[in-house]
Coordinates of C-alpha atoms in Angstrom, one line a residue:
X6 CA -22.5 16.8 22.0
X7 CA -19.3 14.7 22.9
X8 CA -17.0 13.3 20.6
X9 CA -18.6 9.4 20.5
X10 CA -21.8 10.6 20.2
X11 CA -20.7 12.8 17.2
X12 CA -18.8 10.1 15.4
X13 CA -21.5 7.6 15.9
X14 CA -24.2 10.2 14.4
X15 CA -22.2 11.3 11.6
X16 CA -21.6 7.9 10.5
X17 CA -25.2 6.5 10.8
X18 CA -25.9 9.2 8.3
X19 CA -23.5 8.0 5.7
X20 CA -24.9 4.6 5.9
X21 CA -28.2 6.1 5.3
X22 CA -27.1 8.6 2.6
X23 CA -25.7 5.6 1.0
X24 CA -28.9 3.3 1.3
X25 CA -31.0 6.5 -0.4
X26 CA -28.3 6.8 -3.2
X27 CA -29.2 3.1 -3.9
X28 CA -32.9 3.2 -3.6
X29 CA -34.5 1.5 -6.6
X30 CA -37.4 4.5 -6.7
X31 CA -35.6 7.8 -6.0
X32 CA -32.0 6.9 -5.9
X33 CA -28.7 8.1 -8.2
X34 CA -28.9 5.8 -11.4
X35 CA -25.2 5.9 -11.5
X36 CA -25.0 4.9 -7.9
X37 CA -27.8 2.4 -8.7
X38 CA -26.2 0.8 -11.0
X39 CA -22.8 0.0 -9.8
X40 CA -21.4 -3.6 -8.3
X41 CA -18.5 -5.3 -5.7
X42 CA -16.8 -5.3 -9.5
X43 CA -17.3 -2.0 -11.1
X44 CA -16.4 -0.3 -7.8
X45 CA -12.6 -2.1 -7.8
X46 CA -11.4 1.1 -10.0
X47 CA -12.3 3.8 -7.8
X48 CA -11.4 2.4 -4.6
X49 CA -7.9 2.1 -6.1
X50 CA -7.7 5.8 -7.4
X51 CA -9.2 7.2 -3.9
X52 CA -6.0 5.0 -2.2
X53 CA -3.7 7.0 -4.4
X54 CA -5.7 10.1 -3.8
X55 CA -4.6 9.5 0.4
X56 CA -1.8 8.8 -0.2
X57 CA -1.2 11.8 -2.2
X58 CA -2.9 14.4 0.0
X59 CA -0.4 12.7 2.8
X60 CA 2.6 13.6 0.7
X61 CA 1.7 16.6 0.1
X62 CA 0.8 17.2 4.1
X63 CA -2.7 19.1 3.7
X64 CA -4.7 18.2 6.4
X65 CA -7.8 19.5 4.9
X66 CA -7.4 17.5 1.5
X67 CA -6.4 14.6 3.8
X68 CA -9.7 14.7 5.2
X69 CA -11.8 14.8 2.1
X70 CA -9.6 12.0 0.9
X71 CA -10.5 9.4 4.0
X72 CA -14.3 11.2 3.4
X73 CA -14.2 9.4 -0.1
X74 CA -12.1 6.0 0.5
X75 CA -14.7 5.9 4.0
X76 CA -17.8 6.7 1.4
X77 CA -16.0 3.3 -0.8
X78 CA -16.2 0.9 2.2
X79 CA -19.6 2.2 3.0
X80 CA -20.7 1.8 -0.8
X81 CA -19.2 -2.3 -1.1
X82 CA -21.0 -3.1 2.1
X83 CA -24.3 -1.4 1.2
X84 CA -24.3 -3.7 -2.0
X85 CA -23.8 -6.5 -0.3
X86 CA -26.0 -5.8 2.0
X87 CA -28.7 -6.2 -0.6
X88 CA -27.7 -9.2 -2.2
X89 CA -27.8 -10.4 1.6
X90 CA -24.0 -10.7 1.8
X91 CA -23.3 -8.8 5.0
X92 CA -23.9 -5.5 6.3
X93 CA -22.0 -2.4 7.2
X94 CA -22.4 -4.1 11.1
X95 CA -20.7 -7.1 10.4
X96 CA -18.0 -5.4 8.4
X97 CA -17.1 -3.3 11.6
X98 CA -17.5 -6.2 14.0
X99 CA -15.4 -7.9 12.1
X100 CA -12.3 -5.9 12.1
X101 CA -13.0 -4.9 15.8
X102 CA -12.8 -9.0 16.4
X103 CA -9.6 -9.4 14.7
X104 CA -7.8 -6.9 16.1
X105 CA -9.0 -7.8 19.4
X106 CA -7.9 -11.1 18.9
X107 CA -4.2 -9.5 17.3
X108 CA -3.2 -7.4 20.2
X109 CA -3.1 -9.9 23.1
X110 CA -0.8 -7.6 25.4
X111 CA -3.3 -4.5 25.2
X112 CA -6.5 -6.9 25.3
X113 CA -5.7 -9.9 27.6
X114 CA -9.3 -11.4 27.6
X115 CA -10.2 -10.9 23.7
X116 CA -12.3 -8.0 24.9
X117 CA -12.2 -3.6 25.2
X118 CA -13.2 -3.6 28.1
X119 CA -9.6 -5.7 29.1
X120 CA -8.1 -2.8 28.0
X121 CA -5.8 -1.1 30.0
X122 CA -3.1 -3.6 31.6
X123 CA 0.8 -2.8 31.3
X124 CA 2.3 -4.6 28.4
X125 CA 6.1 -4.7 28.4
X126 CA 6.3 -5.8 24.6
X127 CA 8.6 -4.1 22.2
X128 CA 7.2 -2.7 18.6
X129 CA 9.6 -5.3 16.8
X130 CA 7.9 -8.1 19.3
X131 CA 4.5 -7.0 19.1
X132 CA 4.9 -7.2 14.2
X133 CA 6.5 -10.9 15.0
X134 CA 3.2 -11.8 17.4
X135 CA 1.2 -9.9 15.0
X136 CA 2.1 -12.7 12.2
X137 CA 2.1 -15.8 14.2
X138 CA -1.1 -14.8 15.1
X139 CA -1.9 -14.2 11.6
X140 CA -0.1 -17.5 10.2
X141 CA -2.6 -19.3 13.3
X142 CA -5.7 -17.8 11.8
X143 CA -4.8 -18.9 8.4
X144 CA -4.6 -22.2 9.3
X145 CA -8.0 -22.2 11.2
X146 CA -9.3 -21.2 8.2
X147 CA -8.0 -23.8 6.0
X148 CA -9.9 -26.6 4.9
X149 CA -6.6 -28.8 3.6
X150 CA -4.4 -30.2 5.9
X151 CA -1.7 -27.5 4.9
X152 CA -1.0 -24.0 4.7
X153 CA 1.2 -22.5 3.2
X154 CA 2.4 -18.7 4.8
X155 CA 2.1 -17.1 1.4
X156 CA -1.9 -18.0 1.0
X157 CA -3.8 -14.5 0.9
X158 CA -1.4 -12.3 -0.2
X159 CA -2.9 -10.1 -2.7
X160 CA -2.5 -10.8 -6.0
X161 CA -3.8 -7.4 -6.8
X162 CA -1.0 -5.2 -4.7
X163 CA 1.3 -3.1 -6.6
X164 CA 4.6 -5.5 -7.1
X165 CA 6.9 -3.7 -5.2
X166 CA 4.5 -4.1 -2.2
X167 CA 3.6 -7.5 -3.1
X168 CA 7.7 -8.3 -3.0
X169 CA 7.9 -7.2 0.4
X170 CA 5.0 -9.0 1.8
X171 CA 6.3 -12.4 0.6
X172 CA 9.6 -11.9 1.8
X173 CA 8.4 -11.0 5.3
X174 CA 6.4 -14.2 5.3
X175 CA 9.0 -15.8 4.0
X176 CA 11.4 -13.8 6.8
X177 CA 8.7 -14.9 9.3
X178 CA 9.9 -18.5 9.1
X179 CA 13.5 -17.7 9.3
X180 CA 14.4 -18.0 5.4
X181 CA 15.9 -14.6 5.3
X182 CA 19.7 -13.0 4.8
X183 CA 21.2 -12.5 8.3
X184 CA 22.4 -9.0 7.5
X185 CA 22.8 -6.5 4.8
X186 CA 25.7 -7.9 3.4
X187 CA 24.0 -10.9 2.3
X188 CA 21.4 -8.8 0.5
X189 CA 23.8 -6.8 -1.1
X190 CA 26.0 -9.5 -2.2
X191 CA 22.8 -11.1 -3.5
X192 CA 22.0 -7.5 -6.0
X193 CA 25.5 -7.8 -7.0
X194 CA 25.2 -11.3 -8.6
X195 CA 21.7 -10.6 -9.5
X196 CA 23.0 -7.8 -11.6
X197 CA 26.1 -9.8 -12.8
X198 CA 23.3 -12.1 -14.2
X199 CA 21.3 -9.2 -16.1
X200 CA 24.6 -8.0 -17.9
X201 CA 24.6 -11.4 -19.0
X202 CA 20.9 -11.7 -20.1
X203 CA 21.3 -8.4 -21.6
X204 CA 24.3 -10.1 -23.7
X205 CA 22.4 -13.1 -24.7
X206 CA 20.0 -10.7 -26.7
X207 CA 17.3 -13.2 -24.9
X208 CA 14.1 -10.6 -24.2
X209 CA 12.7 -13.4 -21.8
X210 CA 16.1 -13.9 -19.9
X211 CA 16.2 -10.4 -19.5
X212 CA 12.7 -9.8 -18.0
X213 CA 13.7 -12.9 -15.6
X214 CA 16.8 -10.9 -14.7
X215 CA 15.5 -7.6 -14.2
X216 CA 12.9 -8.9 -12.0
X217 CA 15.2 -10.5 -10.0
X218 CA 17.0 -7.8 -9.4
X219 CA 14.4 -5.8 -8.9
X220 CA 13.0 -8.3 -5.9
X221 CA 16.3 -8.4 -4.5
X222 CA 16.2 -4.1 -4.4
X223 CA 12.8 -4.8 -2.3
X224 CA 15.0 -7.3 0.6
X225 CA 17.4 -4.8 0.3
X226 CA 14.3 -1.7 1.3
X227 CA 13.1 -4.3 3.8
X228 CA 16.2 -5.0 5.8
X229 CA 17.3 -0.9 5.5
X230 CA 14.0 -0.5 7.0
X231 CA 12.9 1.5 4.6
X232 CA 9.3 1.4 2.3
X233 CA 10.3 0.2 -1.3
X234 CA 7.3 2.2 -3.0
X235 CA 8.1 5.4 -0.8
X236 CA 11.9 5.5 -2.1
X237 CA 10.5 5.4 -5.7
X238 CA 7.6 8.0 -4.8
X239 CA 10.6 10.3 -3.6
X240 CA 12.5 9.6 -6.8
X241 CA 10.0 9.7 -8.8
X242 CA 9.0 13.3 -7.5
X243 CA 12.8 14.3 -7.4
X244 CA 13.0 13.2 -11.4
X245 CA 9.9 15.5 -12.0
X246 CA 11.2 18.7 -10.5
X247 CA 14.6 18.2 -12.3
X248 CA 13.1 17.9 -15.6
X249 CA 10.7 20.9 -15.2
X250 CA 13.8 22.9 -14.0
X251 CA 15.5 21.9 -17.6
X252 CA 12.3 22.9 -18.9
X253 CA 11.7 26.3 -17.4
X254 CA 15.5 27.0 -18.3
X255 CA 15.2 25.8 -22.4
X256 CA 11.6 28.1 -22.4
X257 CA 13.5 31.3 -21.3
X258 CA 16.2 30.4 -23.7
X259 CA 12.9 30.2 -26.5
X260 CA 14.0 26.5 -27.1
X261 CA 12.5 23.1 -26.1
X262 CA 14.4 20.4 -24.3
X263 CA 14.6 18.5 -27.5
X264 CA 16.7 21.7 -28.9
X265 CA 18.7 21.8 -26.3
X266 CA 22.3 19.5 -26.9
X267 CA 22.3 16.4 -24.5
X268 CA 25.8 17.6 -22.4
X269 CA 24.4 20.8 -21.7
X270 CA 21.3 19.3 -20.5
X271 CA 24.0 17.5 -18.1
X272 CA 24.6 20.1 -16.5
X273 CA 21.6 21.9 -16.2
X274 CA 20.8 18.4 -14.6
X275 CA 23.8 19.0 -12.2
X276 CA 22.3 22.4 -11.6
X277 CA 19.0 20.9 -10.8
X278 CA 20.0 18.6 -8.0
X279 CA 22.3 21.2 -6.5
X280 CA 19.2 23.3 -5.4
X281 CA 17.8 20.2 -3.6
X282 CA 20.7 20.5 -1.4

């Protein structure tokens, strides 16, 4: 059996596991009894769930991962499906459209079968197309006579990511620092203006601050090229295995970390990042 053939099999029968886990007769009750809402929790834990088994660079639990957030997508359409929404088919049809219709120098008529001709475009090229075609399709979509380049970001993203999107729209139409410099000279003032929040005593000043600064941290990621989220994961991760190390050291001294006096805990900490090195 070739590769299509084997794809295309494999998914029809997760489309019809799905419709059996919903019949009304013999289907799961759990299943049964979920909705577009109810689902929103899971689909967000089987992201993390990727994006862990990524990190961790297990192909295997990679694969089970995608199985599960795949199973999700199948799941939402499936209910929608029956409340006569749209179907697994137009899902699919859907994104194959759009990025037809995205990727003008790899599909010069709109279609696959255009596929094929040279393109000369560069990757940075190709992300600034990518959102003018995006910022078009927007505005074909809008029923007022404006739109604006920050409609249908998600309100829902984590913040950090959400940061970064709006400053790339934002970056899009040319309101953005020129270089580094201007970023950093930006999270120096920012920072001037926490101390001074933190000063005032003012809680709500110094949410206003920190968030600024912390926005300002996320044009600093974009411009480094770098992914805000990922340089937390990292440091986050880095943080952990420090601590356990001045955990495992108090237990074989029969203490906890608590016990233990905060300066030698400093350098046990020192100790901690030398073996990352």
């Amino acid at each position: 059996m070739n590769d299509k053939r084997r794809q295309t099999q494999s998914f029809a029968r997760l489309v019809e596991l799905m419709a059996d886990l919903r019949d009304p007769e013999h289907g799961c009750a759990w299943d049964r009894k979920q909705t577009l809402e109810s689902l929103k929790r899971h689909t967000l834990e089987e992201v993390y769930e990727v994006i862990d088994a990524i990190d961790e660079g297990d192909a295997a639990k990679i694969r089970d991962e995608l199985g599960d957030l795949l199973f999700q997508v199948v799941f939402y359409a499936r209910i929608a499906q029956e409340q006569k929404l749209f179907d697994i088919a137009d899902v699919a049809d859907g994104i194959v459209g759009k990025l037809l219709h995205r990727h003008p120098h790899i599909f010069p008529d709109g279609t696959l079968e255009s596929f094929g001709q040279p393109s000369d475009l560069t990757a940075e090229q190709v992300e600034k197309n990518w959102e003018l075609i995006k910022n078009a399709e927007r505005q074909s979509r809008a029923d007022q006579a404006f739109v604006s380049v920050m409609d249908d970001v998600p309100r829902a993203m984590p913040a950090l990511e959400r940061a970064g999107k709006l400053q790339k729209r934002a970056a899009s139409l040319s309101f953005d620092w020129q270089d580094v410099d201007g970023v950093l000279a930006k999270l120096t003032e920012e920072i001037d203006e926490l101390r001074s929040a933190i000063s005032s005593g003012n809680a709500r000043q110094q949410s206003h601050e920190l968030g600024d600064v912390l926005f300002t941290c996320v044009n600093l990621a974009r411009h480094l090229k770098l992914d805000p989220e990922g340089a937390v994961r990292d440091a986050n991760a880095r943080f952990e295995n420090r601590f356990r190390f001045l955990e495992d050291r108090a237990a074989h001294q029969g203490v906890s970390v608590s016990d233990v006096p905060i300066d030698r805990l400093e350098i046990w900490w020192c100790d901690a990042k030398a073996q990352e090195r």
